[in-house]
């Protein structure tokens, strides 16, 4: 048998947010804002891109060696005002590259995010497994 203990649980039907009050009523957290708005497990290897699993990712684009754009199914509220974090296999590193000016254009838009996968030496490099999570507000 499971037990759920709730002191205060509130929400609004318009935004779908739930506010959770911390111990001692000292802090509150908006659960909706704290959830990942998109994530993906992406393979980008040998000029191919495959999305193994995802949330709020409609497609991916191979923009060249080590460069990927992910398109959101539901837009973010503001371009560049959300956090992206990721990791990659093959001793490479995945990052949201806000300053990238390749064919994909600005890295973090309301409808997509452009990412770079780089080696230890800082060179763009394809990687077999890439995991990315996006936090922010949906439009």
mmCIF file of N, CA and C in Angstrom:
data_model
loop_
_atom_site.group_PDB
_atom_site.id
_atom_site.type_symbol
_atom_site.label_atom_id
_atom_site.label_comp_id
_atom_site.label_asym_id
_atom_site.label_seq_id
_atom_site.Cartn_x
_atom_site.Cartn_y
_atom_site.Cartn_z
ATOM 1 N N UNK A 1 0.840 -1.167 0.000
ATOM 2 C CA UNK A 1 0.000 0.000 0.000
ATOM 3 C C UNK A 1 0.887 1.232 0.000
ATOM 4 N N UNK A 2 0.497 2.264 -0.759
ATOM 5 C CA UNK A 2 1.224 3.519 -0.840
ATOM 6 C C UNK A 2 0.475 4.603 -0.090
ATOM 7 N N UNK A 3 1.231 5.566 0.436
ATOM 8 C CA UNK A 3 0.645 6.683 1.150
ATOM 9 C C UNK A 3 1.144 7.974 0.524
ATOM 10 N N UNK A 4 0.228 8.882 0.249
ATOM 11 C CA UNK A 4 0.585 10.206 -0.248
ATOM 12 C C UNK A 4 0.185 11.201 0.825
ATOM 13 N N UNK A 5 1.156 11.997 1.289
ATOM 14 C CA UNK A 5 0.902 13.009 2.304
ATOM 15 C C UNK A 5 1.046 14.371 1.647
ATOM 16 N N UNK A 6 -0.034 15.143 1.636
ATOM 17 C CA UNK A 6 -0.030 16.456 1.009
ATOM 18 C C UNK A 6 -0.552 17.467 2.013
ATOM 19 N N UNK A 7 0.270 18.493 2.329
ATOM 20 C CA UNK A 7 -0.193 19.572 3.189
ATOM 21 C C UNK A 7 -0.923 20.627 2.368
ATOM 22 N N UNK A 8 -0.307 21.047 1.263
ATOM 23 C CA UNK A 8 -0.930 22.037 0.397
ATOM 24 C C UNK A 8 -0.578 21.700 -1.042
ATOM 25 N N UNK A 9 -1.576 21.590 -1.888
ATOM 26 C CA UNK A 9 -1.377 21.363 -3.315
ATOM 27 C C UNK A 9 -2.373 22.244 -4.039
ATOM 28 N N UNK A 10 -1.853 23.215 -4.776
ATOM 29 C CA UNK A 10 -2.735 24.130 -5.479
ATOM 30 C C UNK A 10 -2.406 24.127 -6.956
ATOM 31 N N UNK A 11 -3.311 24.628 -7.755
ATOM 32 C CA UNK A 11 -3.068 24.715 -9.184
ATOM 33 C C UNK A 11 -4.091 25.623 -9.837
ATOM 34 N N UNK A 12 -3.810 25.989 -11.068
ATOM 35 C CA UNK A 12 -4.765 26.784 -11.826
ATOM 36 C C UNK A 12 -5.039 26.055 -13.128
ATOM 37 N N UNK A 13 -6.252 26.113 -13.566
ATOM 38 C CA UNK A 13 -6.611 25.382 -14.774
ATOM 39 C C UNK A 13 -6.098 26.063 -16.034
ATOM 40 N N UNK A 14 -5.838 27.382 -15.992
ATOM 41 C CA UNK A 14 -5.421 28.086 -17.207
ATOM 42 C C UNK A 14 -3.972 27.784 -17.573
ATOM 43 N N UNK A 15 -3.064 27.774 -16.609
ATOM 44 C CA UNK A 15 -1.653 27.550 -16.908
ATOM 45 C C UNK A 15 -1.232 26.120 -16.600
ATOM 46 N N UNK A 16 -2.043 25.406 -15.854
ATOM 47 C CA UNK A 16 -1.700 24.041 -15.515
ATOM 48 C C UNK A 16 -0.558 23.939 -14.519
ATOM 49 N N UNK A 17 -0.253 25.007 -13.813
ATOM 50 C CA UNK A 17 0.874 24.968 -12.888
ATOM 51 C C UNK A 17 0.431 24.481 -11.521
ATOM 52 N N UNK A 18 1.366 23.863 -10.818
ATOM 53 C CA UNK A 18 1.132 23.402 -9.461
ATOM 54 C C UNK A 18 2.213 24.025 -8.600
ATOM 55 N N UNK A 19 1.811 24.683 -7.520
ATOM 56 C CA UNK A 19 2.754 25.307 -6.611
ATOM 57 C C UNK A 19 2.920 24.399 -5.404
ATOM 58 N N UNK A 20 4.163 24.070 -5.087
ATOM 59 C CA UNK A 20 4.463 23.220 -3.941
ATOM 60 C C UNK A 20 5.161 24.076 -2.901
ATOM 61 N N UNK A 21 4.623 24.082 -1.675
ATOM 62 C CA UNK A 21 5.200 24.869 -0.593
ATOM 63 C C UNK A 21 6.199 24.023 0.169
ATOM 64 N N UNK A 22 7.389 24.592 0.389
ATOM 65 C CA UNK A 22 8.466 23.875 1.060
ATOM 66 C C UNK A 22 8.233 23.731 2.543
ATOM 67 N N UNK A 23 9.107 22.980 3.185
ATOM 68 C CA UNK A 23 9.026 22.731 4.615
ATOM 69 C C UNK A 23 9.061 24.045 5.386
ATOM 70 N N UNK A 24 8.184 24.197 6.329
ATOM 71 C CA UNK A 24 8.115 25.405 7.134
ATOM 72 C C UNK A 24 7.502 26.581 6.402
ATOM 73 N N UNK A 25 6.834 26.318 5.270
ATOM 74 C CA UNK A 25 6.221 27.365 4.451
ATOM 75 C C UNK A 25 7.212 28.459 4.057
ATOM 76 N N UNK A 26 8.507 28.114 3.976
ATOM 77 C CA UNK A 26 9.521 29.125 3.701
ATOM 78 C C UNK A 26 9.747 29.380 2.214
ATOM 79 N N UNK A 27 9.465 28.409 1.384
ATOM 80 C CA UNK A 27 9.683 28.575 -0.054
ATOM 81 C C UNK A 27 8.544 27.943 -0.831
ATOM 82 N N UNK A 28 8.357 28.410 -2.052
ATOM 83 C CA UNK A 28 7.406 27.765 -2.945
ATOM 84 C C UNK A 28 8.102 27.483 -4.271
ATOM 85 N N UNK A 29 7.685 26.431 -4.918
ATOM 86 C CA UNK A 29 8.243 26.050 -6.207
ATOM 87 C C UNK A 29 7.094 25.831 -7.174
ATOM 88 N N UNK A 30 7.195 26.430 -8.341
ATOM 89 C CA UNK A 30 6.220 26.193 -9.380
ATOM 90 C C UNK A 30 6.668 24.948 -10.131
ATOM 91 N N UNK A 31 5.954 23.862 -9.955
ATOM 92 C CA UNK A 31 6.339 22.586 -10.547
ATOM 93 C C UNK A 31 6.393 22.648 -12.065
ATOM 94 N N UNK A 32 5.469 23.375 -12.686
ATOM 95 C CA UNK A 32 5.425 23.486 -14.141
ATOM 96 C C UNK A 32 6.702 24.123 -14.682
ATOM 97 N N UNK A 33 7.191 25.172 -14.027
ATOM 98 C CA UNK A 33 8.404 25.832 -14.491
ATOM 99 C C UNK A 33 9.637 24.967 -14.296
ATOM 100 N N UNK A 34 9.623 24.077 -13.333
ATOM 101 C CA UNK A 34 10.793 23.259 -13.048
ATOM 102 C C UNK A 34 10.944 22.024 -13.918
ATOM 103 N N UNK A 35 9.935 21.698 -14.700
ATOM 104 C CA UNK A 35 9.997 20.498 -15.537
ATOM 105 C C UNK A 35 10.752 20.753 -16.833
ATOM 106 N N UNK A 36 11.418 19.719 -17.350
ATOM 107 C CA UNK A 36 12.058 19.830 -18.665
ATOM 108 C C UNK A 36 10.977 20.039 -19.718
ATOM 109 N N UNK A 37 11.177 20.991 -20.607
ATOM 110 C CA UNK A 37 10.205 21.284 -21.663
ATOM 111 C C UNK A 37 10.504 20.513 -22.937
ATOM 112 N N UNK A 38 11.722 20.007 -23.043
ATOM 113 C CA UNK A 38 12.098 19.160 -24.180
ATOM 114 C C UNK A 38 13.330 18.362 -23.772
ATOM 115 N N UNK A 39 13.463 17.183 -24.336
ATOM 116 C CA UNK A 39 14.683 16.396 -24.190
ATOM 117 C C UNK A 39 14.764 15.440 -25.364
ATOM 118 N N UNK A 40 15.969 14.989 -25.635
ATOM 119 C CA UNK A 40 16.141 14.067 -26.759
ATOM 120 C C UNK A 40 17.384 13.220 -26.583
ATOM 121 N N UNK A 41 17.298 12.020 -27.103
ATOM 122 C CA UNK A 41 18.440 11.118 -27.263
ATOM 123 C C UNK A 41 18.685 11.025 -28.761
ATOM 124 N N UNK A 42 19.801 11.584 -29.207
ATOM 125 C CA UNK A 42 20.067 11.758 -30.635
ATOM 126 C C UNK A 42 21.368 11.067 -31.030
ATOM 127 N N UNK A 43 21.319 10.331 -32.136
ATOM 128 C CA UNK A 43 22.536 9.778 -32.716
ATOM 129 C C UNK A 43 22.912 10.642 -33.913
ATOM 130 N N UNK A 44 24.139 11.119 -33.926
ATOM 131 C CA UNK A 44 24.631 11.917 -35.055
ATOM 132 C C UNK A 44 26.000 11.375 -35.396
ATOM 133 N N UNK A 45 26.028 10.559 -36.409
ATOM 134 C CA UNK A 45 27.263 9.859 -36.737
ATOM 135 C C UNK A 45 27.320 9.634 -38.234
ATOM 136 N N UNK A 46 28.427 9.926 -38.844
ATOM 137 C CA UNK A 46 28.632 9.727 -40.288
ATOM 138 C C UNK A 46 27.557 10.424 -41.120
ATOM 139 N N UNK A 47 27.321 11.706 -40.859
ATOM 140 C CA UNK A 47 26.367 12.538 -41.604
ATOM 141 C C UNK A 47 24.937 12.006 -41.554
ATOM 142 N N UNK A 48 24.602 11.293 -40.527
ATOM 143 C CA UNK A 48 23.246 10.794 -40.312
ATOM 144 C C UNK A 48 22.754 11.310 -38.974
ATOM 145 N N UNK A 49 21.469 11.554 -38.863
ATOM 146 C CA UNK A 49 20.896 11.931 -37.570
ATOM 147 C C UNK A 49 19.665 11.076 -37.315
ATOM 148 N N UNK A 50 19.613 10.487 -36.129
ATOM 149 C CA UNK A 50 18.472 9.675 -35.715
ATOM 150 C C UNK A 50 18.071 10.104 -34.312
ATOM 151 N N UNK A 51 16.780 10.300 -34.101
ATOM 152 C CA UNK A 51 16.276 10.612 -32.771
ATOM 153 C C UNK A 51 15.698 9.324 -32.204
ATOM 154 N N UNK A 52 16.359 8.801 -31.161
ATOM 155 C CA UNK A 52 15.926 7.538 -30.565
ATOM 156 C C UNK A 52 14.667 7.715 -29.725
ATOM 157 N N UNK A 53 14.638 8.772 -28.928
ATOM 158 C CA UNK A 53 13.505 9.033 -28.059
ATOM 159 C C UNK A 53 13.529 10.530 -27.737
ATOM 160 N N UNK A 54 12.358 11.106 -27.456
ATOM 161 C CA UNK A 54 12.338 12.550 -27.205
ATOM 162 C C UNK A 54 11.022 12.981 -26.577
ATOM 163 N N UNK A 55 11.025 14.207 -26.092
ATOM 164 C CA UNK A 55 9.838 14.903 -25.637
ATOM 165 C C UNK A 55 9.877 16.291 -26.258
ATOM 166 N N UNK A 56 8.833 16.683 -26.948
ATOM 167 C CA UNK A 56 8.695 18.000 -27.567
ATOM 168 C C UNK A 56 9.760 18.262 -28.648
ATOM 169 N N UNK A 57 10.263 17.221 -29.290
ATOM 170 C CA UNK A 57 11.196 17.367 -30.407
ATOM 171 C C UNK A 57 10.545 16.741 -31.630
ATOM 172 N N UNK A 58 10.303 17.565 -32.648
ATOM 173 C CA UNK A 58 9.617 17.061 -33.841
ATOM 174 C C UNK A 58 10.573 16.487 -34.873
ATOM 175 N N UNK A 59 11.788 17.032 -34.950
ATOM 176 C CA UNK A 59 12.759 16.550 -35.932
ATOM 177 C C UNK A 59 14.136 17.110 -35.619
ATOM 178 N N UNK A 60 15.118 16.570 -36.313
ATOM 179 C CA UNK A 60 16.487 17.048 -36.179
ATOM 180 C C UNK A 60 17.103 17.263 -37.538
ATOM 181 N N UNK A 61 18.059 18.175 -37.613
ATOM 182 C CA UNK A 61 18.718 18.502 -38.874
ATOM 183 C C UNK A 61 20.225 18.383 -38.678
ATOM 184 N N UNK A 62 20.890 17.688 -39.597
ATOM 185 C CA UNK A 62 22.346 17.590 -39.597
ATOM 186 C C UNK A 62 22.881 18.826 -40.314
ATOM 187 N N UNK A 63 23.502 19.737 -39.564
ATOM 188 C CA UNK A 63 24.014 20.983 -40.127
ATOM 189 C C UNK A 63 25.497 20.911 -40.481
ATOM 190 N N UNK A 64 26.069 19.719 -40.425
ATOM 191 C CA UNK A 64 27.492 19.555 -40.701
ATOM 192 C C UNK A 64 28.155 18.805 -39.565
ATOM 193 N N UNK A 65 29.453 18.596 -39.675
ATOM 194 C CA UNK A 65 30.192 17.841 -38.660
ATOM 195 C C UNK A 65 30.034 18.509 -37.294
ATOM 196 N N UNK A 66 29.485 17.768 -36.338
ATOM 197 C CA UNK A 66 29.314 18.250 -34.981
ATOM 198 C C UNK A 66 28.223 19.282 -34.778
ATOM 199 N N UNK A 67 27.452 19.601 -35.811
ATOM 200 C CA UNK A 67 26.433 20.641 -35.712
ATOM 201 C C UNK A 67 25.045 20.054 -35.952
ATOM 202 N N UNK A 68 24.138 20.289 -35.014
ATOM 203 C CA UNK A 68 22.790 19.720 -35.069
ATOM 204 C C UNK A 68 21.770 20.778 -34.686
ATOM 205 N N UNK A 69 20.632 20.786 -35.351
ATOM 206 C CA UNK A 69 19.502 21.618 -34.946
ATOM 207 C C UNK A 69 18.341 20.694 -34.597
ATOM 208 N N UNK A 70 17.737 20.913 -33.428
ATOM 209 C CA UNK A 70 16.536 20.191 -33.023
ATOM 210 C C UNK A 70 15.359 21.156 -33.107
ATOM 211 N N UNK A 71 14.272 20.703 -33.715
ATOM 212 C CA UNK A 71 13.060 21.509 -33.868
ATOM 213 C C UNK A 71 12.048 21.098 -32.807
ATOM 214 N N UNK A 72 11.486 22.101 -32.118
ATOM 215 C CA UNK A 72 10.528 21.828 -31.041
ATOM 216 C C UNK A 72 9.135 21.595 -31.617
ATOM 217 N N UNK A 73 8.408 20.667 -31.041
ATOM 218 C CA UNK A 73 7.005 20.442 -31.405
ATOM 219 C C UNK A 73 6.145 21.599 -30.916
ATOM 220 N N UNK A 74 6.466 22.124 -29.736
ATOM 221 C CA UNK A 74 5.777 23.276 -29.154
ATOM 222 C C UNK A 74 6.830 24.340 -28.875
ATOM 223 N N UNK A 75 6.616 25.551 -29.363
ATOM 224 C CA UNK A 75 7.608 26.622 -29.248
ATOM 225 C C UNK A 75 7.900 27.019 -27.812
ATOM 226 N N UNK A 76 9.104 27.532 -27.606
ATOM 227 C CA UNK A 76 9.483 28.145 -26.351
ATOM 228 C C UNK A 76 8.954 29.577 -26.356
ATOM 229 N N UNK A 77 8.866 30.206 -25.185
ATOM 230 C CA UNK A 77 8.258 31.536 -25.104
ATOM 231 C C UNK A 77 9.157 32.645 -25.642
ATOM 232 N N UNK A 78 10.470 32.504 -25.534
ATOM 233 C CA UNK A 78 11.372 33.568 -25.994
ATOM 234 C C UNK A 78 12.661 32.964 -26.537
ATOM 235 N N UNK A 79 13.150 33.523 -27.630
ATOM 236 C CA UNK A 79 14.390 33.033 -28.252
ATOM 237 C C UNK A 79 15.575 33.272 -27.325
ATOM 238 N N UNK A 80 16.328 32.226 -27.071
ATOM 239 C CA UNK A 80 17.544 32.356 -26.283
ATOM 240 C C UNK A 80 17.352 32.484 -24.794
ATOM 241 N N UNK A 81 16.109 32.451 -24.319
ATOM 242 C CA UNK A 81 15.857 32.614 -22.886
ATOM 243 C C UNK A 81 15.395 31.308 -22.262
ATOM 244 N N UNK A 82 16.121 30.246 -22.588
ATOM 245 C CA UNK A 82 15.897 28.964 -21.939
ATOM 246 C C UNK A 82 17.239 28.264 -21.827
ATOM 247 N N UNK A 83 17.316 27.340 -20.909
ATOM 248 C CA UNK A 83 18.584 26.672 -20.638
ATOM 249 C C UNK A 83 18.644 25.338 -21.350
ATOM 250 N N UNK A 84 19.779 25.061 -21.935
ATOM 251 C CA UNK A 84 20.010 23.794 -22.609
ATOM 252 C C UNK A 84 21.254 23.156 -22.009
ATOM 253 N N UNK A 85 21.140 21.890 -21.690
ATOM 254 C CA UNK A 85 22.294 21.172 -21.169
ATOM 255 C C UNK A 85 22.356 19.813 -21.817
ATOM 256 N N UNK A 86 23.553 19.336 -22.052
ATOM 257 C CA UNK A 86 23.661 18.050 -22.718
ATOM 258 C C UNK A 86 24.970 17.362 -22.463
ATOM 259 N N UNK A 87 25.024 16.142 -22.913
ATOM 260 C CA UNK A 87 26.262 15.380 -22.839
ATOM 261 C C UNK A 87 26.324 14.462 -24.040
ATOM 262 N N UNK A 88 27.513 13.975 -24.293
ATOM 263 C CA UNK A 88 27.740 13.210 -25.497
ATOM 264 C C UNK A 88 28.683 12.056 -25.198
ATOM 265 N N UNK A 89 28.687 11.063 -26.072
ATOM 266 C CA UNK A 89 29.592 9.924 -25.907
ATOM 267 C C UNK A 89 30.877 10.159 -26.696
ATOM 268 N N UNK A 90 31.688 9.164 -26.797
ATOM 269 C CA UNK A 90 32.915 9.188 -27.604
ATOM 270 C C UNK A 90 33.883 10.276 -27.158
ATOM 271 N N UNK A 91 33.896 10.605 -25.877
ATOM 272 C CA UNK A 91 34.773 11.639 -25.316
ATOM 273 C C UNK A 91 34.568 12.990 -25.990
ATOM 274 N N UNK A 92 33.335 13.272 -26.371
ATOM 275 C CA UNK A 92 32.964 14.559 -26.941
ATOM 276 C C UNK A 92 32.046 15.272 -25.965
ATOM 277 N N UNK A 93 31.816 16.554 -26.202
ATOM 278 C CA UNK A 93 30.982 17.359 -25.336
ATOM 279 C C UNK A 93 29.918 18.052 -26.168
ATOM 280 N N UNK A 94 28.679 18.061 -25.673
ATOM 281 C CA UNK A 94 27.589 18.703 -26.401
ATOM 282 C C UNK A 94 27.199 19.979 -25.675
ATOM 283 N N UNK A 95 27.001 21.053 -26.436
ATOM 284 C CA UNK A 95 26.627 22.319 -25.814
ATOM 285 C C UNK A 95 25.704 23.104 -26.728
ATOM 286 N N UNK A 96 24.901 23.967 -26.115
ATOM 287 C CA UNK A 96 24.102 24.919 -26.883
ATOM 288 C C UNK A 96 25.041 26.051 -27.233
ATOM 289 N N UNK A 97 25.181 26.324 -28.498
ATOM 290 C CA UNK A 97 26.154 27.307 -28.952
ATOM 291 C C UNK A 97 25.422 28.556 -29.408
ATOM 292 N N UNK A 98 25.174 29.474 -28.492
ATOM 293 C CA UNK A 98 24.373 30.657 -28.772
ATOM 294 C C UNK A 98 24.977 31.518 -29.877
ATOM 295 N N UNK A 99 26.282 31.541 -30.010
ATOM 296 C CA UNK A 99 26.911 32.410 -30.992
ATOM 297 C C UNK A 99 27.079 31.791 -32.364
ATOM 298 N N UNK A 100 26.591 30.596 -32.563
ATOM 299 C CA UNK A 100 26.799 29.916 -33.839
ATOM 300 C C UNK A 100 26.088 30.642 -34.970
ATOM 301 N N UNK A 101 26.782 30.855 -36.066
ATOM 302 C CA UNK A 101 26.186 31.565 -37.198
ATOM 303 C C UNK A 101 26.276 30.744 -38.474
ATOM 304 N N UNK A 102 26.198 29.426 -38.338
ATOM 305 C CA UNK A 102 26.221 28.547 -39.503
ATOM 306 C C UNK A 102 24.890 28.670 -40.245
ATOM 307 N N UNK A 103 24.671 27.812 -41.217
ATOM 308 C CA UNK A 103 23.460 27.869 -42.035
ATOM 309 C C UNK A 103 22.190 27.781 -41.190
ATOM 310 N N UNK A 104 22.277 27.169 -40.008
ATOM 311 C CA UNK A 104 21.099 27.023 -39.148
ATOM 312 C C UNK A 104 20.687 28.351 -38.524
ATOM 313 N N UNK A 105 21.553 29.347 -38.559
ATOM 314 C CA UNK A 105 21.212 30.660 -38.007
ATOM 315 C C UNK A 105 21.429 30.710 -36.508
ATOM 316 N N UNK A 106 20.660 31.541 -35.822
ATOM 317 C CA UNK A 106 20.797 31.710 -34.384
ATOM 318 C C UNK A 106 20.538 30.391 -33.673
ATOM 319 N N UNK A 107 21.355 30.116 -32.681
ATOM 320 C CA UNK A 107 21.331 28.816 -32.026
ATOM 321 C C UNK A 107 20.022 28.513 -31.300
ATOM 322 N N UNK A 108 19.568 29.407 -30.442
ATOM 323 C CA UNK A 108 18.385 29.128 -29.640
ATOM 324 C C UNK A 108 17.251 30.055 -30.062
ATOM 325 N N UNK A 109 16.322 29.539 -30.863
ATOM 326 C CA UNK A 109 15.158 30.314 -31.287
ATOM 327 C C UNK A 109 13.939 29.791 -30.544
ATOM 328 N N UNK A 110 12.779 30.387 -30.770
ATOM 329 C CA UNK A 110 11.576 29.886 -30.116
ATOM 330 C C UNK A 110 11.161 28.529 -30.665
ATOM 331 N N UNK A 111 11.535 28.204 -31.897
ATOM 332 C CA UNK A 111 11.084 26.961 -32.528
ATOM 333 C C UNK A 111 12.164 25.898 -32.674
ATOM 334 N N UNK A 112 13.421 26.235 -32.355
ATOM 335 C CA UNK A 112 14.497 25.242 -32.496
ATOM 336 C C UNK A 112 15.715 25.637 -31.683
ATOM 337 N N UNK A 113 16.589 24.665 -31.498
ATOM 338 C CA UNK A 113 17.851 24.902 -30.816
ATOM 339 C C UNK A 113 18.982 24.296 -31.617
ATOM 340 N N UNK A 114 20.069 25.035 -31.791
ATOM 341 C CA UNK A 114 21.239 24.546 -32.520
ATOM 342 C C UNK A 114 22.314 24.176 -31.514
ATOM 343 N N UNK A 115 22.937 23.037 -31.736
ATOM 344 C CA UNK A 115 23.890 22.498 -30.776
ATOM 345 C C UNK A 115 25.176 22.079 -31.472
ATOM 346 N N UNK A 116 26.250 22.161 -30.717
ATOM 347 C CA UNK A 116 27.554 21.733 -31.217
ATOM 348 C C UNK A 116 28.036 20.567 -30.376
ATOM 349 N N UNK A 117 28.695 19.633 -31.018
ATOM 350 C CA UNK A 117 29.388 18.565 -30.323
ATOM 351 C C UNK A 117 30.858 18.739 -30.654
ATOM 352 N N UNK A 118 31.674 18.893 -29.609
ATOM 353 C CA UNK A 118 33.089 19.172 -29.824
ATOM 354 C C UNK A 118 33.962 18.165 -29.096
ATOM 355 N N UNK A 119 35.179 17.999 -29.595
ATOM 356 C CA UNK A 119 36.161 17.114 -28.976
ATOM 357 C C UNK A 119 36.871 17.843 -27.842
ATOM 358 N N UNK A 120 37.739 17.134 -27.128
ATOM 359 C CA UNK A 120 38.551 17.752 -26.073
ATOM 360 C C UNK A 120 39.342 18.940 -26.604
ATOM 361 N N UNK A 121 39.766 18.858 -27.857
ATOM 362 C CA UNK A 121 40.570 19.918 -28.468
ATOM 363 C C UNK A 121 39.723 21.095 -28.939
ATOM 364 N N UNK A 122 38.401 20.982 -28.849
ATOM 365 C CA UNK A 122 37.519 22.069 -29.244
ATOM 366 C C UNK A 122 37.083 22.043 -30.696
ATOM 367 N N UNK A 123 37.390 20.962 -31.413
ATOM 368 C CA UNK A 123 36.998 20.852 -32.824
ATOM 369 C C UNK A 123 35.611 20.222 -32.926
ATOM 370 N N UNK A 124 34.793 20.709 -33.870
ATOM 371 C CA UNK A 124 33.486 20.102 -34.113
ATOM 372 C C UNK A 124 33.668 18.638 -34.478
ATOM 373 N N UNK A 125 32.838 17.767 -33.878
ATOM 374 C CA UNK A 125 32.981 16.333 -34.115
ATOM 375 C C UNK A 125 31.648 15.646 -33.922
ATOM 376 N N UNK A 126 31.275 14.752 -34.859
ATOM 377 C CA UNK A 126 30.058 13.960 -34.700
ATOM 378 C C UNK A 126 30.236 12.986 -33.542
ATOM 379 N N UNK A 127 29.119 12.638 -32.914
ATOM 380 C CA UNK A 127 29.160 11.722 -31.790
ATOM 381 C C UNK A 127 28.006 10.741 -31.884
ATOM 382 N N UNK A 128 28.240 9.522 -31.454
ATOM 383 C CA UNK A 128 27.272 8.452 -31.597
ATOM 384 C C UNK A 128 26.026 8.672 -30.749
ATOM 385 N N UNK A 129 26.188 9.114 -29.519
ATOM 386 C CA UNK A 129 25.041 9.312 -28.625
ATOM 387 C C UNK A 129 25.111 10.710 -28.034
ATOM 388 N N UNK A 130 24.028 11.475 -28.155
ATOM 389 C CA UNK A 130 23.922 12.821 -27.613
ATOM 390 C C UNK A 130 22.624 12.929 -26.830
ATOM 391 N N UNK A 131 22.699 13.453 -25.628
ATOM 392 C CA UNK A 131 21.530 13.627 -24.774
ATOM 393 C C UNK A 131 21.409 15.095 -24.432
ATOM 394 N N UNK A 132 20.227 15.659 -24.634
ATOM 395 C CA UNK A 132 20.031 17.081 -24.405
ATOM 396 C C UNK A 132 18.725 17.299 -23.628
ATOM 397 N N UNK A 133 18.734 18.246 -22.703
ATOM 398 C CA UNK A 133 17.528 18.619 -21.940
ATOM 399 C C UNK A 133 17.355 20.131 -22.007
ATOM 400 N N UNK A 134 16.111 20.567 -22.173
ATOM 401 C CA UNK A 134 15.783 21.984 -22.305
ATOM 402 C C UNK A 134 14.855 22.387 -21.158
ATOM 403 N N UNK A 135 15.219 23.459 -20.461
ATOM 404 C CA UNK A 135 14.387 24.004 -19.384
ATOM 405 C C UNK A 135 14.057 25.455 -19.702
ATOM 406 N N UNK A 136 12.838 25.854 -19.490
ATOM 407 C CA UNK A 136 12.397 27.221 -19.749
ATOM 408 C C UNK A 136 10.885 27.255 -19.802
ATOM 409 N N UNK A 137 10.348 28.283 -20.434
ATOM 410 C CA UNK A 137 8.899 28.433 -20.529
ATOM 411 C C UNK A 137 8.430 28.175 -21.956
ATOM 412 N N UNK A 138 7.374 27.394 -22.079
ATOM 413 C CA UNK A 138 6.752 27.193 -23.394
ATOM 414 C C UNK A 138 5.891 28.400 -23.730
ATOM 415 N N UNK A 139 5.703 28.620 -25.025
ATOM 416 C CA UNK A 139 4.894 29.760 -25.473
ATOM 417 C C UNK A 139 3.451 29.568 -25.071
#
